XYZ file of C-alpha atoms in Angstrom:
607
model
C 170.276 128.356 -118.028
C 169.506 131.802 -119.619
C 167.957 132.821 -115.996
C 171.357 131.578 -113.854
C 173.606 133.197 -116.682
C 171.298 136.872 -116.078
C 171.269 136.231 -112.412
C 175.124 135.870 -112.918
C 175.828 139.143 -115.060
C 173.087 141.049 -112.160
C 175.542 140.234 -109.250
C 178.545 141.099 -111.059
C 177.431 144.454 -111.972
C 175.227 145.049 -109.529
C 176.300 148.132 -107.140
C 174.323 150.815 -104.764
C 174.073 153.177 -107.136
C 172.248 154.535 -110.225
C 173.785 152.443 -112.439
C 173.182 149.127 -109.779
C 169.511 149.985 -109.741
C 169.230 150.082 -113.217
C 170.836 146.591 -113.957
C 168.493 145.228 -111.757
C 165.514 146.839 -113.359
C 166.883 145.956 -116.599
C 167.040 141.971 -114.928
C 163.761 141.920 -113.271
C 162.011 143.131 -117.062
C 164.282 140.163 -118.190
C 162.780 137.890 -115.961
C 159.014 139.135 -115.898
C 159.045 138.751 -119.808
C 160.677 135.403 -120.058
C 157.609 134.288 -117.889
C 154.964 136.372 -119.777
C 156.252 134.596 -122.659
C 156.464 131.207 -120.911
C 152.430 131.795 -120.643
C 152.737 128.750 -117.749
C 149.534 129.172 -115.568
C 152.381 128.586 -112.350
C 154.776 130.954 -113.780
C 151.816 133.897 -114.603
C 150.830 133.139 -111.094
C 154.332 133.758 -109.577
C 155.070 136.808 -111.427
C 151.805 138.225 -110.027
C 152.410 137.174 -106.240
C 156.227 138.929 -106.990
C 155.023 141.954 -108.768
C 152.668 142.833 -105.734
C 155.047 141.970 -102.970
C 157.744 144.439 -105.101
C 155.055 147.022 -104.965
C 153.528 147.069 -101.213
C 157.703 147.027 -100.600
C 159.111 150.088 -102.689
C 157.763 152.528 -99.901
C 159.951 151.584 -97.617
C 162.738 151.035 -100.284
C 162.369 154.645 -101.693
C 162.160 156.139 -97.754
C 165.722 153.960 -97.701
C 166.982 155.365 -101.466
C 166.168 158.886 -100.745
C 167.519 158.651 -97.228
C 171.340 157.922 -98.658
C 170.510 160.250 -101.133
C 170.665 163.204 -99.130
C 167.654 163.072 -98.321
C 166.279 162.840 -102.083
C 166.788 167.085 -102.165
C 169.258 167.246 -105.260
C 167.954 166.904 -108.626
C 169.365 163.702 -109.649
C 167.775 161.537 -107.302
C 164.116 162.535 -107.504
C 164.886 162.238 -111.159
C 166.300 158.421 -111.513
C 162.965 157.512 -109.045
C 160.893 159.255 -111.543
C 162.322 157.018 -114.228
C 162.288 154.213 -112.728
C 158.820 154.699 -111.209
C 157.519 155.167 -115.029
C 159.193 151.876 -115.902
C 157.474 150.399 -113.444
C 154.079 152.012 -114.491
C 154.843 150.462 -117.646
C 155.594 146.884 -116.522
C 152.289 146.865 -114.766
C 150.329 148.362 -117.884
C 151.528 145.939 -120.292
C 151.765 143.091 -118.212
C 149.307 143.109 -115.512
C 146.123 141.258 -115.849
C 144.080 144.202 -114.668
C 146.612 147.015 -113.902
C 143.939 149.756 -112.961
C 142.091 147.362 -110.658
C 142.331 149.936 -107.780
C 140.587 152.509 -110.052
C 138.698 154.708 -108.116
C 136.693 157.735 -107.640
C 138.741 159.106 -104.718
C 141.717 158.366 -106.178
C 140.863 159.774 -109.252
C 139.883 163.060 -107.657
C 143.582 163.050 -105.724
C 145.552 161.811 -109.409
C 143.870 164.707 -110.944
C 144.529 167.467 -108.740
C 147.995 165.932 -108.425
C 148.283 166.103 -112.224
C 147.350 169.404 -112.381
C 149.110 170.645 -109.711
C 152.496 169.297 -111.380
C 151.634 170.464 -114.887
C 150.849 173.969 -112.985
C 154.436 173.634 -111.463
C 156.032 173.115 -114.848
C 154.216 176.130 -116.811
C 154.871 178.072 -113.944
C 158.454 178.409 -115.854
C 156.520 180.538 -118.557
C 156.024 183.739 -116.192
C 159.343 182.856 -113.870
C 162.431 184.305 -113.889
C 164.314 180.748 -113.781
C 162.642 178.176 -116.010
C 164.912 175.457 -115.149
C 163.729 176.009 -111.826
C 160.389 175.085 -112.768
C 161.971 171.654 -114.262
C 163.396 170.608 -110.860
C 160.225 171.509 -109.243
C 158.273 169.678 -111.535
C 160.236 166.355 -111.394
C 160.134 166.129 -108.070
C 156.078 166.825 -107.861
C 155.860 163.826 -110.299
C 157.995 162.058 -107.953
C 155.039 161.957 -105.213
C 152.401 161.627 -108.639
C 153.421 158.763 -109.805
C 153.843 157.375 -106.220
C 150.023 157.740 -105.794
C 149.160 156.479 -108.950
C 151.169 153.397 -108.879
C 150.400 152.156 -105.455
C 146.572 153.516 -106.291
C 146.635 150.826 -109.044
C 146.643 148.116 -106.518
C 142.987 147.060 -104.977
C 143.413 148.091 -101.577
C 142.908 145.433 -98.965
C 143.788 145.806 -94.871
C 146.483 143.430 -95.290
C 148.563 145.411 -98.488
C 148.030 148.673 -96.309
C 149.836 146.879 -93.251
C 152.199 145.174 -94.649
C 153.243 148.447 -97.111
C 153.047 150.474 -93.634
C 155.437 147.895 -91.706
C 157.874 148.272 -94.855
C 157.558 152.086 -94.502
C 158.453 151.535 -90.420
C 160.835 149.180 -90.702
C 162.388 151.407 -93.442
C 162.460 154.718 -91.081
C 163.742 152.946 -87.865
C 167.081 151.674 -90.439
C 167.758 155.145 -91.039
C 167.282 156.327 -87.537
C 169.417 153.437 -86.552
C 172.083 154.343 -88.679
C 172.041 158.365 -87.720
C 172.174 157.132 -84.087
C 175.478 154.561 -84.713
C 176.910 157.779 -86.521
C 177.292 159.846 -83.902
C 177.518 157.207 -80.911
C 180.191 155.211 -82.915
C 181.768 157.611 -85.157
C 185.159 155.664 -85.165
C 182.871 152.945 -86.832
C 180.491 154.784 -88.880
C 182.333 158.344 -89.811
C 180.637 160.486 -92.019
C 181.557 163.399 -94.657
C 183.411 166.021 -93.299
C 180.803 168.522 -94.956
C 178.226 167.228 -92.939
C 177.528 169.294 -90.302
C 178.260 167.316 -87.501
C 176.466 169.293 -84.315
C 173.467 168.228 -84.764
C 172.570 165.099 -85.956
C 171.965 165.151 -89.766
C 173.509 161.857 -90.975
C 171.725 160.594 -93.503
C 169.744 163.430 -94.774
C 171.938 166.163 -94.438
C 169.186 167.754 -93.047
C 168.828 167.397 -88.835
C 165.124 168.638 -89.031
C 164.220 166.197 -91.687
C 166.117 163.255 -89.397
C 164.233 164.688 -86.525
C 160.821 164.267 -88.499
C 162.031 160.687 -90.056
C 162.548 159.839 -86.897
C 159.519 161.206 -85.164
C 157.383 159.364 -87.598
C 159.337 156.151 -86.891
C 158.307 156.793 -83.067
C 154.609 156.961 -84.000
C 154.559 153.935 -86.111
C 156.399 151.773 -83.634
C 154.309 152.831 -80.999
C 151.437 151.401 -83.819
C 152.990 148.407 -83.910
C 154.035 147.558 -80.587
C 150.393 148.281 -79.270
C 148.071 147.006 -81.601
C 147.309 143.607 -79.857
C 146.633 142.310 -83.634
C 150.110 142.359 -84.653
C 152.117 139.547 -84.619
C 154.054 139.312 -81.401
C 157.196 139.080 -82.756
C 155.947 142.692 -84.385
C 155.045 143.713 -81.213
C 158.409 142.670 -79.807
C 160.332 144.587 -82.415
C 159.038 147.449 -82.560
C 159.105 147.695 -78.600
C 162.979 147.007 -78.525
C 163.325 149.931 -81.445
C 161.849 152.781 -79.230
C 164.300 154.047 -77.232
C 166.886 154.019 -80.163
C 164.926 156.046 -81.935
C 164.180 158.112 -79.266
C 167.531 159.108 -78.637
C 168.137 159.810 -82.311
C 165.620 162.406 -82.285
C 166.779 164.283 -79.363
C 170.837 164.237 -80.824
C 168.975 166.335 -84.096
C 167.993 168.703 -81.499
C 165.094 169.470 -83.923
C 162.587 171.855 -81.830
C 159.519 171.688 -84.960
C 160.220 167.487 -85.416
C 159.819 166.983 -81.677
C 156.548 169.064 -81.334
C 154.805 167.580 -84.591
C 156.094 164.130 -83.268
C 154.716 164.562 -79.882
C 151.196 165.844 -81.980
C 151.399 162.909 -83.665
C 151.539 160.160 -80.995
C 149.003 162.246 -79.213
C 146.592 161.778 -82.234
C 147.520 157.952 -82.620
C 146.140 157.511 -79.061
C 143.056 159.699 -78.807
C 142.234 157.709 -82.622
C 143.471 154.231 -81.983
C 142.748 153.861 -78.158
C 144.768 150.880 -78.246
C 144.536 148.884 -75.005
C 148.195 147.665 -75.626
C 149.489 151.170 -74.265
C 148.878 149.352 -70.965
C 151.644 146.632 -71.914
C 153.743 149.432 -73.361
C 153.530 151.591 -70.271
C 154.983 148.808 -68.294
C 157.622 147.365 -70.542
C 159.293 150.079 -73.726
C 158.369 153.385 -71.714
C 160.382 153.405 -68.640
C 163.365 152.319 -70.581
C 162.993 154.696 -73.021
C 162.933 157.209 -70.679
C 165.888 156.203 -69.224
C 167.836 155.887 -72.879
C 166.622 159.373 -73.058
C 168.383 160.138 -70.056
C 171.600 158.611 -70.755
C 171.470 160.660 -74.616
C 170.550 163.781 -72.616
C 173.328 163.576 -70.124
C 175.472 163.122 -72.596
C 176.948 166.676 -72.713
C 180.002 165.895 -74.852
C 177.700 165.081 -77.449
C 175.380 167.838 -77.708
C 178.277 170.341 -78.687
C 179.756 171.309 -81.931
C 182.386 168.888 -81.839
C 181.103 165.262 -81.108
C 183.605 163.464 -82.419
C 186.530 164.548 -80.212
C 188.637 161.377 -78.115
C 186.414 162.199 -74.953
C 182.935 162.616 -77.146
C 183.748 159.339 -78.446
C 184.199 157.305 -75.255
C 180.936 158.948 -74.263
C 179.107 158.079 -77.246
C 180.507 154.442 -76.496
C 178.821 154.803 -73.050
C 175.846 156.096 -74.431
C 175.273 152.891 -76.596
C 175.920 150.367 -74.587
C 173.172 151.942 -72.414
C 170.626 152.035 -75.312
C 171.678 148.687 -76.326
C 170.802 147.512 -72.633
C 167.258 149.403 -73.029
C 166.575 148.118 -76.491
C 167.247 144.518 -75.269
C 165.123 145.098 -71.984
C 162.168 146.671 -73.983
C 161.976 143.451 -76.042
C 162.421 141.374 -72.975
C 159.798 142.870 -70.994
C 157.740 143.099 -74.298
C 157.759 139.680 -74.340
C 157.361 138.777 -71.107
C 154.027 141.226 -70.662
C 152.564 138.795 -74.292
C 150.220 137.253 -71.761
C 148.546 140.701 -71.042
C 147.947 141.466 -74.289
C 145.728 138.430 -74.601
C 143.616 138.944 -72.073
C 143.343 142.747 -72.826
C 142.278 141.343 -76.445
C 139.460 139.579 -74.575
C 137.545 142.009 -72.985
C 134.747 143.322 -74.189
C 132.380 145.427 -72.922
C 128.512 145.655 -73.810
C 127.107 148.370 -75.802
C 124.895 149.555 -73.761
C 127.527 149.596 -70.662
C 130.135 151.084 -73.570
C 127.761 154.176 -74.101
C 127.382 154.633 -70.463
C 131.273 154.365 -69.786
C 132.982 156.028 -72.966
C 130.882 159.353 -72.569
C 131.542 160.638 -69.096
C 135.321 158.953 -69.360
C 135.982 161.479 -72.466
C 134.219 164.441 -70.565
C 136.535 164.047 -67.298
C 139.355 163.693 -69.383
C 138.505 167.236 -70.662
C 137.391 168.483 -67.111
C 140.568 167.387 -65.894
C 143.201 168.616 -68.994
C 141.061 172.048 -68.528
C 142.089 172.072 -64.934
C 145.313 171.050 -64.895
C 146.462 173.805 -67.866
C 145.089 176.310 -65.501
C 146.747 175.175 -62.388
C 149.987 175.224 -64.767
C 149.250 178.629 -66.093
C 149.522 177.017 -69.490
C 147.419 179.348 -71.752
C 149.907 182.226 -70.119
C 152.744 180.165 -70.916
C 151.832 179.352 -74.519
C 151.128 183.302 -75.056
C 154.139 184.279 -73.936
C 156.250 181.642 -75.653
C 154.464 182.200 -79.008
C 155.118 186.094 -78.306
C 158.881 185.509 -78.046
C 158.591 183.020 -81.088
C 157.497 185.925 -83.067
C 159.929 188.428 -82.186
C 163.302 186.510 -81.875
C 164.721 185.796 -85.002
C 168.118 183.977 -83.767
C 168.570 181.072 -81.220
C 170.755 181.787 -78.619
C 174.454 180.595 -79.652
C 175.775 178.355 -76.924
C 177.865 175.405 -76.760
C 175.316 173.517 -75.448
C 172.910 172.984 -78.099
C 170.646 171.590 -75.580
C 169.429 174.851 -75.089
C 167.869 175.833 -78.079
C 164.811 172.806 -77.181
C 163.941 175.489 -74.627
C 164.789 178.882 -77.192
C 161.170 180.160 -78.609
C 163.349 181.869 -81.889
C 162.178 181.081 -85.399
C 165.321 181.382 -87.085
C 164.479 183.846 -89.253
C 161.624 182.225 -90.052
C 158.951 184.614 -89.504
C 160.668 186.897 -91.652
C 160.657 183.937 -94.452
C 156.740 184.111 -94.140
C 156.144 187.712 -94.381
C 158.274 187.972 -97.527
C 156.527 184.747 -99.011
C 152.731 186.486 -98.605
C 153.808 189.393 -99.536
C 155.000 187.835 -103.017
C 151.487 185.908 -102.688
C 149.650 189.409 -102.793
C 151.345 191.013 -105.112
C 150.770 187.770 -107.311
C 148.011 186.061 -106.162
C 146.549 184.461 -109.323
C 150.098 183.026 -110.968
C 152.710 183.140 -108.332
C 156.292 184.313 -108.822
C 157.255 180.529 -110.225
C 158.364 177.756 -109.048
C 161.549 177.027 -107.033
C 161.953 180.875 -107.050
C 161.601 182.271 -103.053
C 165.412 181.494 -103.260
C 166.036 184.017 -105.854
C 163.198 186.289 -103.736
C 165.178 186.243 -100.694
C 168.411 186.991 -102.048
C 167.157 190.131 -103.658
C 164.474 191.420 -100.205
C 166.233 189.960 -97.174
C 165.903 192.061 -94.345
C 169.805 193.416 -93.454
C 169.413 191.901 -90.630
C 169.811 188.329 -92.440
C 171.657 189.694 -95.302
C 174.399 186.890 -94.472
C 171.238 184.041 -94.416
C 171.029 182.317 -97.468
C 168.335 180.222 -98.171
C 166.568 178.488 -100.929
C 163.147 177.790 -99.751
C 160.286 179.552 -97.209
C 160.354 177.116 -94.659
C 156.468 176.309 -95.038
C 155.015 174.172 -97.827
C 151.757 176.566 -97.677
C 153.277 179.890 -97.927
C 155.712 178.637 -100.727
C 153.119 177.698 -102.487
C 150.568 180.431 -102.236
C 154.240 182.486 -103.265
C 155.278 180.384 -106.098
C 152.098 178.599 -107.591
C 149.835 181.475 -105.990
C 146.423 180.631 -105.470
C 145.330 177.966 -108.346
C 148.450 175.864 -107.103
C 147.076 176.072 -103.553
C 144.310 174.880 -104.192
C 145.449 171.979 -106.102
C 147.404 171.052 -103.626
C 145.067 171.443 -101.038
C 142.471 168.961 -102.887
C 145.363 166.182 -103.152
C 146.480 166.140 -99.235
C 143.378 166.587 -98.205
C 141.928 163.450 -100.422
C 144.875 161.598 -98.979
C 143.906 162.789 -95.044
C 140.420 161.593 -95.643
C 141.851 158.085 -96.814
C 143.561 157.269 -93.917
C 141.220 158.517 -91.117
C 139.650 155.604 -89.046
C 136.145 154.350 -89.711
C 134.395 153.791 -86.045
C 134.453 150.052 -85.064
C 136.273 148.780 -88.307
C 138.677 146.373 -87.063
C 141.758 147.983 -89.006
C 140.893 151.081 -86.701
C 144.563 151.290 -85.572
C 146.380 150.798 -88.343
C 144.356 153.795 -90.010
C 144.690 155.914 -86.532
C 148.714 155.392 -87.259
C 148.520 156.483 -90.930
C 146.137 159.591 -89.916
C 148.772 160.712 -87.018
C 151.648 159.932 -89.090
C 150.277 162.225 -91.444
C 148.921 164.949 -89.141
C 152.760 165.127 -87.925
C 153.657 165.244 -91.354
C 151.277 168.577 -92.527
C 152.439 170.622 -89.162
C 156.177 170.072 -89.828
C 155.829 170.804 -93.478
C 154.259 173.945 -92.624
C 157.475 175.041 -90.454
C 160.067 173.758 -92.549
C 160.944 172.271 -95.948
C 160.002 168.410 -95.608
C 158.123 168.551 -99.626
C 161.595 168.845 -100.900
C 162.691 166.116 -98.916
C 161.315 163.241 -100.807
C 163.101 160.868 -97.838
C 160.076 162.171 -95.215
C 157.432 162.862 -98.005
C 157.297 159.897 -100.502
C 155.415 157.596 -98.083
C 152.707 159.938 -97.910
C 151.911 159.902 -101.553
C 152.686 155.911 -101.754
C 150.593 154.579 -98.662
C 147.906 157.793 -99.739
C 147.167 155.996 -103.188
C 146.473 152.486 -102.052
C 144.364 154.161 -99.117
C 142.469 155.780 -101.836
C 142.325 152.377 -104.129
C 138.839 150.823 -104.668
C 138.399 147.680 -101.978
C 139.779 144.328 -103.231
C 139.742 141.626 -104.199
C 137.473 142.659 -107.093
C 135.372 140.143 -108.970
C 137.163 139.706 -112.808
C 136.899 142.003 -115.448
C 137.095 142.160 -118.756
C 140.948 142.853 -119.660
C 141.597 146.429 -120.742
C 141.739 147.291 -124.697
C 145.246 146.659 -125.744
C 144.887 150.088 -127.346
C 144.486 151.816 -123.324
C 147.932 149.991 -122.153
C 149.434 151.503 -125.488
C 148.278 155.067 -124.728
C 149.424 154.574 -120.753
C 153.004 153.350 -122.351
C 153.262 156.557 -124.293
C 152.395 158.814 -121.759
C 155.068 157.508 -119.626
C 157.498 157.933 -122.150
C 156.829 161.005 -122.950
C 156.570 161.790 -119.087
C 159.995 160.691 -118.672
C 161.367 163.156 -121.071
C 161.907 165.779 -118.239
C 163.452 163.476 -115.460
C 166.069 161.880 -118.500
C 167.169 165.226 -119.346
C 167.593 166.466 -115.640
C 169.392 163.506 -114.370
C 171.715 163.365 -117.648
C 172.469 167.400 -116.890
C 173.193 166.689 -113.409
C 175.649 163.800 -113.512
C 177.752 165.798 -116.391
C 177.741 168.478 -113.797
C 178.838 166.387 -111.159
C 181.717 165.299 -113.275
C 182.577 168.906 -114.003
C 182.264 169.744 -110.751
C 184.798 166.811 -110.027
C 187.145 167.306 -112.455
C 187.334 170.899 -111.446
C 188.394 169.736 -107.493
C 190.932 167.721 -109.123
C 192.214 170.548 -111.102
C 191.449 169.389 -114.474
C 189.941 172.504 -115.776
C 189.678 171.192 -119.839
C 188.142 168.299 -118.601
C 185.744 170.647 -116.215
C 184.867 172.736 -119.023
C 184.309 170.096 -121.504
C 181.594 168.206 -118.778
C 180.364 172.037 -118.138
C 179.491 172.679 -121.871
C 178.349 168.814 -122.000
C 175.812 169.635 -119.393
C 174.331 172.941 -121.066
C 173.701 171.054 -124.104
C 171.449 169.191 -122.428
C 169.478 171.737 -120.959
C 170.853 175.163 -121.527
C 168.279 177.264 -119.334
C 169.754 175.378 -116.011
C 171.978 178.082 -114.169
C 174.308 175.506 -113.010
């Protein structure tokens, strides 16, 4: 009775917001203590199987949260995960059986140098020139920490790092989905006005970080629609999401997302070598391609105003011939099952393996060698990456499917220069964190006087900038310690599924050394949550002694005191979204009083 009256009060409170998420926290405690108490052997039992299931899912939940939540860049959202994350720390150190079972030395290496590097990021307001700065940083880098420590507490097992992977997938190809029906069926789906709506940003707010979401969601599909040990229906479904996906991509028009995509699937299939390419090649390809086409051709939508009458009926066209591809990849998929049995089956002999695999990888050289030299490719790439460095601004045209052919950084070569020259000039301590903002404002070239921007476009150089060179090399130690994680072992059977997570992340490192994708938790939180089971000690483990009641005490102190930051940054923000509310509607006492409200809280905030 208790149970249906809680269940009852959870659905009519229950919303997609802050407040939502929180009631059913508060409900799920509520539940997971009424069977702690119960102390039924079934009920212990049930709460476990839950519990894990919850876990290997919030990946793909938080890539899904962050997403809606403009992409997870704003304070408040990083901050409500960060609570919420610690509450679930919590959960699992009081009421777990053996909540550090996936204790190990790699991950302990990766925790620490995550630890440090976020407790770097917060004293970094000591020596900067906007504390609160620090703050935000900080939050958000204990975002990603207590990602990999969570997950990490989990004994890692080929099975948890699929199905938390498939969650992750499934989670990206919703958001691309949802990007795509945005601008193909805007009289369905409209979005903010204050969106820009030229390229595709929907979501996010952010077109490179869609483009990146997106490319990621490419090379995980193409994981699971050609590793023959996937389920078929798996194999089906991720065929049939291809070309949607595809297409979403191309409408962000995101030069640095397609590139590190196109890395990325590269990487999957020179590490994987799956044989169910062949299947693929003959069934999700060629209809790709041709929903490429159709998004390509359609001119109306690659202009600055997509949502005009005639834009419109074109993005109808446009989805009626994805739909038709998506349903004919998962219809050929299917039909082509057969294959992938028998390309399951063959085997070939060591000895005749050794013979083969050699001289098959050396003419694959031989013959990329020739072929970039017939092309004049090494020219080409010289001459591009020439141009790259001296054109600051794309081309303006009303055809934004120029600028995938425009070599211009966008300004942001000049971004780099200024961030190592703060670097030199303080190497040891950095300039602070969340503080190239302030930097460019004050030593823009004049040439971008009118560019404002908040970060350097490069995860490295901002850091060497900011943290200088002891938060480089903290940060080095944790992605690194992640990288080695998910690179394949030769001839484990789970070779693919670790070839996916090492491309996935290889795409990841290139784009976040172009553009801004660490303060993006949306594109950057699965890498911290997949990185800390990867790093987990192998399970099942045989029992062990429970921990000392006294350790779980200590862990449930430390997250309390954690949350301190992330409570007083999310209560700042959301009186300073109020104010900022009050003051559109033209209530300045009441935009004042939630102003004043929100310094109280933390005074040092500029806001």
């Amino acid at each position: 009775m208790l149970i249906q009256e809680a269940g009852a009060v959870y659905l009519a409170t229950w919303s997609p917001t802050a407040p939502g998420l929180l009631a059913t926290a508060a409900v799920l405690l509520g539940l997971a203590l009424a069977l702690v108490v119960s102390r039924r052997p079934g009920d212990l039992a049930l709460l476990q199987r839950v519990a894990t299931g919850g876990l290997l899912g919030l990946p793909g939940a938080l890539v899904v949260y962050f997403s809606f939540s403009a992409g997870g860049f704003f304070p408040d959202a990083p901050a409500f995960v960060a609570l919420v994350l610690l509450a679930a720390l919590v959960l699992r150190a009081t009421l777990a059986e053996d909540p550090f079972g996936g204790f190990s030395r790699p991950l302990a290496i990766a925790t620490t140098a995550m630890a440090l590097y976020t407790g770097w990021t917060l004293l970094s307001g000591l020596w900067s020139d906007a504390p609160g700065r620090a703050l935000i940083e900080g939050n958000r880098a204990l975002v990603y920490l207590l990602a990999l420590v969570l997950l990490g507490s989990l004994p890692r097992t080929t099975s948890r790092l699929a199905w938390m992977l498939r969650g992750v997938a499934a989670a990206m190809v919703l958001v691309s989905v949802a990007a795509l029906v945005s601008r193909l069926l805007p009289d369905i789906l409209a979005t903010d006005p204050n969106i820009a709506n030229d390229r595709l940003s929907y979501p996010l707010t952010y077109w490179n970080a869609l483009g990146i979401l997106g490319s990621l969601a490419l090379i995980l599909c193409l994981w699971l629609t050609t590793s023959l040990r996937e389920a078929r229906i798996v194999r089906v479904l991720a065929a049939a999401s291809l070309p949607a996906v595809a297409a979403m991509v191309l409408f962000t028009f995101s030069r640095g997302a397609i590139a590190a995509g196109a890395i990325g699937i590269v990487a999957y299939l020179l590490l994987a070598r799956p044989r169910g390419i062949v299947t693929v090649l003959f069934s999700a390809l060629p209809l790709t391609v041709v929903g490429l086409a159709s998004a390509y051709g359609a001119t109306l939508l690659a202009t600055t105003q997509p949502t005009t009458s005639a834009a419109i009926s074109q993005g109808h066209h446009v989805g009626v011939v994805l739909g038709l591809c998506t349903v004919g990849a998962a219809f050929l998929r299917v039909l082509l099952l057969p294959l992938d049995e028998r390309l399951l089956a063959l085997r070939l002999e060591p000895r005749l393996r050794r013979r083969v695999i050699g001289p098959a990888w050396g003419l694959a050289v031989v013959a990329a060698i020739v072929v970039s030299l017939a092309v004049h490719l090494p020219a080409r790439v010289d001459d591009e990456y020439r141009r790259f460095v001296v054109t600051t601004n794309v081309a303006q045209s009303s055809d934004l499917r120029e600028r995938l052919t425009d070599p211009a950084n966008s300004g942001r070569v000049d971004h780099w220069r200024l961030g190592m020259r703060a670097f030199r000039e303080h190497a040891s301590l950095g300039i602070g964190a969340g503080t190239f903002g302030l930097l460019w404002t004050q030593e823009r070239p004049a040439s971008l006087v009118g560019l404002v921007v908040e970060d350097a476009h490069s995860l490295y150089v901002e850091t060497l900038a900011e943290l200088g060179v002891v938060g480089m090399a903290l940060l080095t130690v944790t992605l690194l310690t992640i990288l080695t994680a998910f690179m394949p072992v030769r001839r484990r059977e789970d070779r693919a599924l670790h070839a996916a997570l090492t491309a996935a992340a290889l795409a990841w490192l290139v784009h976040a050394g172009v553009d801004w994708d660490w303060e993006m938790p949306a594109v950057t939180i699965w890498l911290f949550a997949l990185g800390g089971l990867a790093l987990a000690a192998d399970g099942p483990r045989p029992p062990r002694p429970a921990p000392a009641k006294s350790l779980r005490i200590r862990v449930g102190v430390a997250a309390v005191l954690a949350a301190t930051g992330p409570a007083l940054v999310l209560t700042s923000e959301k009186r300073l979204d109020r104010a900022v509310d009050a003051f559109y509607r033209g209530d300045c006492l009441a935009a004042t009083g939630a102003a004043a409200s929100a310094a109280s809280v933390l005074d040092h905030r500029p806001e």
